[in-house]
N, CA, C and O atoms as a GROMACS GRO file, in nm:
protein
  372
    1MET      N    1  -1.452   0.910   2.625
    1MET     CA    2  -1.344   0.813   2.625
    1MET      C    3  -1.297   0.790   2.482
    1MET      O    4  -1.377   0.757   2.394
    2GLN      N    5  -1.169   0.807   2.460
    2GLN     CA    6  -1.113   0.787   2.327
    2GLN      C    7  -1.064   0.643   2.314
    2GLN      O    8  -0.992   0.593   2.400
    3LEU      N    9  -1.103   0.578   2.204
    3LEU     CA   10  -1.060   0.442   2.178
    3LEU      C   11  -0.914   0.442   2.134
    3LEU      O   12  -0.867   0.539   2.075
    4PRO      N   13  -0.843   0.333   2.162
    4PRO     CA   14  -0.704   0.326   2.116
    4PRO      C   15  -0.699   0.322   1.964
    4PRO      O   16  -0.789   0.269   1.898
    5LYS      N   17  -0.593   0.379   1.909
    5LYS     CA   18  -0.576   0.381   1.764
    5LYS      C   19  -0.528   0.245   1.715
    5LYS      O   20  -0.447   0.180   1.780
    6LEU      N   21  -0.579   0.205   1.599
    6LEU     CA   22  -0.536   0.081   1.536
    6LEU      C   23  -0.399   0.105   1.474
    6LEU      O   24  -0.386   0.189   1.386
    7PRO      N   25  -0.297   0.032   1.518
    7PRO     CA   26  -0.165   0.051   1.456
    7PRO      C   27  -0.167  -0.007   1.314
    7PRO      O   28  -0.229  -0.110   1.289
    8ILE      N   29  -0.098   0.060   1.224
    8ILE     CA   30  -0.094   0.011   1.085
    8ILE      C   31   0.047  -0.026   1.041
    8ILE      O   32   0.066  -0.085   0.935
    9ALA      N   33   0.147   0.010   1.122
    9ALA     CA   34   0.286  -0.023   1.090
    9ALA      C   35   0.353  -0.087   1.211
    9ALA      O   36   0.323  -0.053   1.325
   10CYS      N   37   0.441  -0.180   1.184
   10CYS     CA   38   0.514  -0.249   1.288
   10CYS      C   39   0.604  -0.149   1.362
   10CYS      O   40   0.679  -0.075   1.299
   11PRO      N   41   0.598  -0.147   1.495
   11PRO     CA   42   0.684  -0.054   1.569
   11PRO      C   43   0.831  -0.092   1.563
   11PRO      O   44   0.917  -0.011   1.595
   12SER      N   45   0.860  -0.215   1.524
   12SER     CA   46   0.997  -0.260   1.518
   12SER      C   47   1.064  -0.232   1.383
   12SER      O   48   1.174  -0.178   1.377
   13CYS      N   49   0.994  -0.270   1.273
   13CYS     CA   50   1.057  -0.257   1.140
   13CYS      C   51   0.980  -0.167   1.044
   13CYS      O   52   1.024  -0.148   0.930
   14SER      N   53   0.868  -0.111   1.086
   14SER     CA   54   0.782  -0.024   1.005
   14SER      C   55   0.709  -0.097   0.892
   14SER      O   56   0.650  -0.032   0.806
   15GLY      N   57   0.713  -0.229   0.891
   15GLY     CA   58   0.641  -0.307   0.791
   15GLY      C   59   0.490  -0.299   0.814
   15GLY      O   60   0.445  -0.261   0.922
   16ALA      N   61   0.414  -0.334   0.711
   16ALA     CA   62   0.267  -0.332   0.722
   16ALA      C   63   0.220  -0.443   0.816
   16ALA      O   64   0.267  -0.556   0.809
   17LEU      N   65   0.128  -0.408   0.904
   17LEU     CA   66   0.071  -0.508   0.994
   17LEU      C   67  -0.049  -0.576   0.929
   17LEU      O   68  -0.118  -0.516   0.846
   18HIS      N   69  -0.074  -0.700   0.967
   18HIS     CA   70  -0.191  -0.776   0.922
   18HIS      C   71  -0.275  -0.808   1.044
   18HIS      O   72  -0.224  -0.815   1.156
   19VAL      N   73  -0.402  -0.827   1.023
   19VAL     CA   74  -0.493  -0.868   1.129
   19VAL      C   75  -0.475  -1.018   1.149
   19VAL      O   76  -0.474  -1.094   1.053
   20SER      N   77  -0.461  -1.061   1.276
   20SER     CA   78  -0.444  -1.204   1.300
   20SER      C   79  -0.558  -1.263   1.380
   20SER      O   80  -0.572  -1.386   1.386
   21GLN      N   81  -0.641  -1.179   1.442
   21GLN     CA   82  -0.753  -1.234   1.517
   21GLN      C   83  -0.867  -1.134   1.523
   21GLN      O   84  -0.845  -1.014   1.540
   22LEU      N   85  -0.989  -1.184   1.509
   22LEU     CA   86  -1.110  -1.105   1.524
   22LEU      C   87  -1.197  -1.176   1.627
   22LEU      O   88  -1.194  -1.299   1.638
   23SER      N   89  -1.275  -1.098   1.703
   23SER     CA   90  -1.363  -1.161   1.801
   23SER      C   91  -1.498  -1.091   1.803
   23SER      O   92  -1.508  -0.971   1.778
   24CYS      N   93  -1.601  -1.169   1.833
   24CYS     CA   94  -1.737  -1.118   1.840
   24CYS      C   95  -1.769  -1.083   1.986
   24CYS      O   96  -1.764  -1.170   2.073
   25PRO      N   97  -1.801  -0.957   2.014
   25PRO     CA   98  -1.832  -0.919   2.153
   25PRO      C   99  -1.964  -0.978   2.202
   25PRO      O  100  -1.986  -0.987   2.323
   26SER      N  101  -2.052  -1.019   2.112
   26SER     CA  102  -2.181  -1.074   2.152
   26SER      C  103  -2.172  -1.219   2.200
   26SER      O  104  -2.230  -1.254   2.302
   27CYS      N  105  -2.098  -1.302   2.125
   27CYS     CA  106  -2.096  -1.445   2.158
   27CYS      C  107  -1.956  -1.500   2.189
   27CYS      O  108  -1.941  -1.618   2.217
   28SER      N  109  -1.856  -1.414   2.183
   28SER     CA  110  -1.716  -1.450   2.213
   28SER      C  111  -1.652  -1.543   2.109
   28SER      O  112  -1.546  -1.600   2.137
   29THR      N  113  -1.713  -1.560   1.992
   29THR     CA  114  -1.650  -1.637   1.885
   29THR      C  115  -1.522  -1.565   1.843
   29THR      O  116  -1.519  -1.442   1.835
   30GLN      N  117  -1.417  -1.642   1.817
   30GLN     CA  118  -1.291  -1.585   1.772
   30GLN      C  119  -1.251  -1.649   1.640
   30GLN      O  120  -1.268  -1.769   1.620
   31VAL      N  121  -1.198  -1.568   1.551
   31VAL     CA  122  -1.151  -1.613   1.421
   31VAL      C  123  -1.004  -1.574   1.411
   31VAL      O  124  -0.968  -1.459   1.432
   32SER      N  125  -0.920  -1.671   1.381
   32SER     CA  126  -0.777  -1.645   1.368
   32SER      C  127  -0.732  -1.669   1.224
   32SER      O  128  -0.789  -1.752   1.154
   33GLY      N  129  -0.631  -1.597   1.183
   33GLY     CA  130  -0.577  -1.611   1.049
   33GLY      C  131  -0.474  -1.503   1.025
   33GLY      O  132  -0.420  -1.446   1.120
   34ASN      N  133  -0.445  -1.475   0.901
   34ASN     CA  134  -0.351  -1.369   0.865
   34ASN      C  135  -0.412  -1.290   0.750
   34ASN      O  136  -0.400  -1.330   0.634
   35TYR      N  137  -0.476  -1.181   0.783
   35TYR     CA  138  -0.552  -1.102   0.686
   35TYR      C  139  -0.492  -0.963   0.671
   35TYR      O  140  -0.468  -0.895   0.771
   36PRO      N  141  -0.467  -0.919   0.548
   36PRO     CA  142  -0.418  -0.782   0.531
   36PRO      C  143  -0.528  -0.682   0.567
   36PRO      O  144  -0.647  -0.710   0.552
   37LEU      N  145  -0.487  -0.566   0.614
   37LEU     CA  146  -0.583  -0.459   0.642
   37LEU      C  147  -0.640  -0.406   0.512
   37LEU      O  148  -0.568  -0.400   0.412
   38PRO      N  149  -0.767  -0.369   0.510
   38PRO     CA  150  -0.823  -0.304   0.391
   38PRO      C  151  -0.743  -0.177   0.358
   38PRO      O  152  -0.688  -0.112   0.448
   39VAL      N  153  -0.737  -0.143   0.232
   39VAL     CA  154  -0.656  -0.029   0.186
   39VAL      C  155  -0.685   0.098   0.265
   39VAL      O  156  -0.592   0.168   0.306
   40LEU      N  157  -0.812   0.130   0.287
   40LEU     CA  158  -0.845   0.256   0.355
   40LEU      C  159  -0.798   0.257   0.500
   40LEU      O  160  -0.773   0.365   0.555
   41LEU      N  161  -0.784   0.141   0.563
   41LEU     CA  162  -0.734   0.138   0.700
   41LEU      C  163  -0.583   0.160   0.706
   41LEU      O  164  -0.528   0.180   0.814
   42ASN      N  165  -0.517   0.155   0.592
   42ASN     CA  166  -0.374   0.184   0.588
   42ASN      C  167  -0.346   0.334   0.580
   42ASN      O  168  -0.231   0.376   0.580
   43LEU      N  169  -0.451   0.413   0.574
   43LEU     CA  170  -0.437   0.559   0.573
   43LEU      C  171  -0.442   0.612   0.715
   43LEU      O  172  -0.508   0.552   0.800
   44PRO      N  173  -0.375   0.724   0.742
   44PRO     CA  174  -0.386   0.785   0.874
   44PRO      C  175  -0.529   0.830   0.904
   44PRO      O  176  -0.609   0.849   0.812
   45ALA      N  177  -0.560   0.845   1.030
   45ALA     CA  178  -0.697   0.879   1.074
   45ALA      C  179  -0.750   1.005   1.007
   45ALA      O  180  -0.869   1.011   0.973
   46ASP      N  181  -0.666   1.107   0.988
   46ASP     CA  182  -0.714   1.232   0.928
   46ASP      C  183  -0.753   1.212   0.782
   46ASP      O  184  -0.847   1.276   0.734
   47GLU      N  185  -0.683   1.125   0.711
   47GLU     CA  186  -0.718   1.098   0.572
   47GLU      C  187  -0.843   1.011   0.564
   47GLU      O  188  -0.924   1.028   0.472
   48GLN      N  189  -0.861   0.919   0.658
   48GLN     CA  190  -0.985   0.841   0.664
   48GLN      C  191  -1.103   0.934   0.690
   48GLN      O  192  -1.209   0.918   0.630
   49ALA      N  193  -1.084   1.030   0.782
   49ALA     CA  194  -1.191   1.126   0.814
   49ALA      C  195  -1.225   1.210   0.691
   49ALA      O  196  -1.343   1.240   0.669
   50PHE      N  197  -1.126   1.249   0.612
   50PHE     CA  198  -1.149   1.326   0.491
   50PHE      C  199  -1.236   1.247   0.393
   50PHE      O  200  -1.329   1.301   0.335
   51ILE      N  201  -1.204   1.118   0.376
   51ILE     CA  202  -1.282   1.034   0.285
   51ILE      C  203  -1.425   1.019   0.335
   51ILE      O  204  -1.520   1.025   0.257
   52LEU      N  205  -1.442   1.000   0.465
   52LEU     CA  206  -1.575   0.989   0.523
   52LEU      C  207  -1.654   1.117   0.501
   52LEU      O  208  -1.772   1.112   0.464
   53GLN      N  209  -1.591   1.232   0.522
   53GLN     CA  210  -1.657   1.361   0.501
   53GLN      C  211  -1.697   1.377   0.354
   53GLN      O  212  -1.805   1.429   0.324
   54PHE      N  213  -1.610   1.332   0.264
   54PHE     CA  214  -1.638   1.338   0.121
   54PHE      C  215  -1.764   1.256   0.087
   54PHE      O  216  -1.851   1.303   0.014
   55VAL      N  217  -1.772   1.136   0.140
   55VAL     CA  218  -1.888   1.049   0.115
   55VAL      C  219  -2.013   1.112   0.176
   55VAL      O  220  -2.118   1.116   0.111
   56LEU      N  221  -2.004   1.161   0.299
   56LEU     CA  222  -2.120   1.219   0.367
   56LEU      C  223  -2.168   1.349   0.301
   56LEU      O  224  -2.284   1.387   0.317
   57SER      N  225  -2.080   1.415   0.228
   57SER     CA  226  -2.121   1.536   0.156
   57SER      C  227  -2.171   1.501   0.016
   57SER      O  228  -2.186   1.590  -0.068
   58GLY      N  229  -2.196   1.374  -0.008
   58GLY     CA  230  -2.250   1.330  -0.136
   58GLY      C  231  -2.149   1.339  -0.249
   58GLY      O  232  -2.188   1.344  -0.366
   59GLY      N  233  -2.021   1.342  -0.216
   59GLY     CA  234  -1.918   1.351  -0.318
   59GLY      C  235  -1.904   1.490  -0.377
   59GLY      O  236  -1.837   1.509  -0.479
   60SER      N  237  -1.966   1.589  -0.313
   60SER     CA  238  -1.958   1.727  -0.362
   60SER      C  239  -1.840   1.798  -0.296
   60SER      O  240  -1.842   1.826  -0.176
   61LEU      N  241  -1.739   1.828  -0.375
   61LEU     CA  242  -1.623   1.899  -0.322
   61LEU      C  243  -1.661   2.040  -0.279
   61LEU      O  244  -1.608   2.092  -0.181
   62LYS      N  245  -1.753   2.101  -0.351
   62LYS     CA  246  -1.800   2.235  -0.316
   62LYS      C  247  -1.867   2.234  -0.178
   62LYS      O  248  -1.841   2.320  -0.094
   63GLU      N  249  -1.954   2.135  -0.157
   63GLU     CA  250  -2.022   2.121  -0.028
   63GLU      C  251  -1.922   2.093   0.083
   63GLU      O  252  -1.931   2.148   0.193
   64MET      N  253  -1.829   2.006   0.054
   64MET     CA  254  -1.728   1.970   0.152
   64MET      C  255  -1.643   2.091   0.192
   64MET      O  256  -1.615   2.112   0.310
   65ALA      N  257  -1.602   2.169   0.094
   65ALA     CA  258  -1.523   2.289   0.121
   65ALA      C  259  -1.600   2.384   0.211
   65ALA      O  260  -1.544   2.444   0.303
   66SER      N  261  -1.729   2.398   0.184
   66SER     CA  262  -1.814   2.484   0.265
   66SER      C  263  -1.825   2.431   0.408
   66SER      O  264  -1.817   2.509   0.504
   67GLN      N  265  -1.843   2.301   0.424
   67GLN     CA  266  -1.857   2.240   0.556
   67GLN      C  267  -1.729   2.252   0.639
   67GLN      O  268  -1.734   2.278   0.759
   68ILE      N  269  -1.616   2.231   0.574
   68ILE     CA  270  -1.488   2.233   0.646
   68ILE      C  271  -1.436   2.375   0.664
   68ILE      O  272  -1.360   2.403   0.757
   69GLY      N  273  -1.478   2.464   0.576
   69GLY     CA  274  -1.432   2.602   0.585
   69GLY      C  275  -1.298   2.626   0.518
   69GLY      O  276  -1.222   2.713   0.559
   70ILE      N  277  -1.270   2.547   0.412
   70ILE     CA  278  -1.148   2.569   0.333
   70ILE      C  279  -1.189   2.585   0.187
   70ILE      O  280  -1.303   2.557   0.150
   71SER      N  281  -1.095   2.630   0.105
   71SER     CA  282  -1.128   2.659  -0.034
   71SER      C  283  -1.147   2.531  -0.116
   71SER      O  284  -1.092   2.426  -0.084
   72TYR      N  285  -1.225   2.544  -0.221
   72TYR     CA  286  -1.249   2.432  -0.313
   72TYR      C  287  -1.116   2.378  -0.368
   72TYR      O  288  -1.097   2.256  -0.369
   73PRO      N  289  -1.023   2.465  -0.416
   73PRO     CA  290  -0.898   2.411  -0.470
   73PRO      C  291  -0.818   2.331  -0.365
   73PRO      O  292  -0.751   2.234  -0.400
   74THR      N  293  -0.825   2.372  -0.239
   74THR     CA  294  -0.754   2.298  -0.134
   74THR      C  295  -0.815   2.160  -0.116
   74THR      O  296  -0.743   2.061  -0.103
   75VAL      N  297  -0.949   2.152  -0.116
   75VAL     CA  298  -1.017   2.023  -0.105
   75VAL      C  299  -0.983   1.938  -0.227
   75VAL      O  300  -0.955   1.819  -0.212
   76ARG      N  301  -0.985   1.995  -0.344
   76ARG     CA  302  -0.954   1.922  -0.468
   76ARG      C  303  -0.812   1.866  -0.463
   76ARG      O  304  -0.789   1.751  -0.501
   77ASN      N  305  -0.717   1.948  -0.417
   77ASN     CA  306  -0.577   1.903  -0.408
   77ASN      C  307  -0.561   1.790  -0.308
   77ASN      O  308  -0.488   1.694  -0.334
   78ARG      N  309  -0.629   1.800  -0.193
   78ARG     CA  310  -0.623   1.692  -0.094
   78ARG      C  311  -0.680   1.563  -0.150
   78ARG      O  312  -0.625   1.455  -0.129
   79LEU      N  313  -0.791   1.574  -0.222
   79LEU     CA  314  -0.851   1.456  -0.282
   79LEU      C  315  -0.758   1.395  -0.386
   79LEU      O  316  -0.740   1.273  -0.390
   80ASP      N  317  -0.699   1.478  -0.471
   80ASP     CA  318  -0.605   1.428  -0.572
   80ASP      C  319  -0.487   1.357  -0.507
   80ASP      O  320  -0.443   1.252  -0.555
   81ASP      N  321  -0.435   1.414  -0.397
   81ASP     CA  322  -0.324   1.351  -0.325
   81ASP      C  323  -0.366   1.215  -0.268
   81ASP      O  324  -0.290   1.118  -0.274
   82LEU      N  325  -0.488   1.210  -0.214
   82LEU     CA  326  -0.539   1.085  -0.158
   82LEU      C  327  -0.559   0.979  -0.267
   82LEU      O  328  -0.529   0.861  -0.246
   83ILE      N  329  -0.608   1.021  -0.381
   83ILE     CA  330  -0.626   0.928  -0.492
   83ILE      C  331  -0.492   0.865  -0.530
   83ILE      O  332  -0.484   0.743  -0.549
   84GLU      N  333  -0.388   0.945  -0.541
   84GLU     CA  334  -0.255   0.893  -0.576
   84GLU      C  335  -0.203   0.800  -0.468
   84GLU      O  336  -0.142   0.697  -0.498
   85LYS      N  337  -0.225   0.836  -0.342
   85LYS     CA  338  -0.179   0.753  -0.231
   85LYS      C  339  -0.251   0.618  -0.232
   85LYS      O  340  -0.188   0.514  -0.213
   86ILE      N  341  -0.382   0.620  -0.254
   86ILE     CA  342  -0.460   0.496  -0.258
   86ILE      C  343  -0.416   0.409  -0.375
   86ILE      O  344  -0.412   0.286  -0.362
   87LYS      N  345  -0.384   0.470  -0.488
   87LYS     CA  346  -0.334   0.392  -0.602
   87LYS      C  347  -0.204   0.320  -0.566
   87LYS      O  348  -0.184   0.206  -0.605
   88ARG      N  349  -0.118   0.388  -0.491
   88ARG     CA  350   0.009   0.326  -0.451
   88ARG      C  351  -0.013   0.213  -0.350
   88ARG      O  352   0.061   0.115  -0.351
   89LEU      N  353  -0.114   0.225  -0.266
   89LEU     CA  354  -0.144   0.124  -0.165
   89LEU      C  355  -0.222   0.004  -0.220
   89LEU      O  356  -0.224  -0.103  -0.158
   90THR      N  357  -0.286   0.022  -0.335
   90THR     CA  358  -0.370  -0.083  -0.392
   90THR      C  359  -0.281  -0.178  -0.473
   90THR      O  360  -0.212  -0.136  -0.566
   91PRO      N  361  -0.285  -0.307  -0.437
   91PRO     CA  362  -0.201  -0.402  -0.511
   91PRO      C  363  -0.250  -0.419  -0.656
   91PRO      O  364  -0.370  -0.413  -0.683
   92GLU      N  365  -0.156  -0.438  -0.744
   92GLU     CA  366  -0.188  -0.465  -0.885
   92GLU      C  367  -0.253  -0.602  -0.894
   92GLU      O  368  -0.212  -0.696  -0.826
   93GLU      N  369  -0.356  -0.614  -0.978
   93GLU     CA  370  -0.422  -0.745  -0.993
   93GLU      C  371  -0.397  -0.802  -1.128
   93GLU      O  372  -0.445  -0.911  -1.160
   0.00000   0.00000   0.00000
């Protein structure tokens, strides 16, 4: 069974969505508010999976390239693209 995907953009205006309610499945407690999504959740599922694979491979691009079956330069380029995208998504402090 595939879980529904978390939407990250408004279907009406394409604006960024915020979380407005969280609930605990154990005790049914609910928390309401207006919380922005964490930066990594603003990435598409395939880019999130890439980051997870990177962490699980111990941060080794060589290992990751071997596991995925693509070249090291391709993995390096994808990582560089992701770094730039995350910089754009991260608010200035």
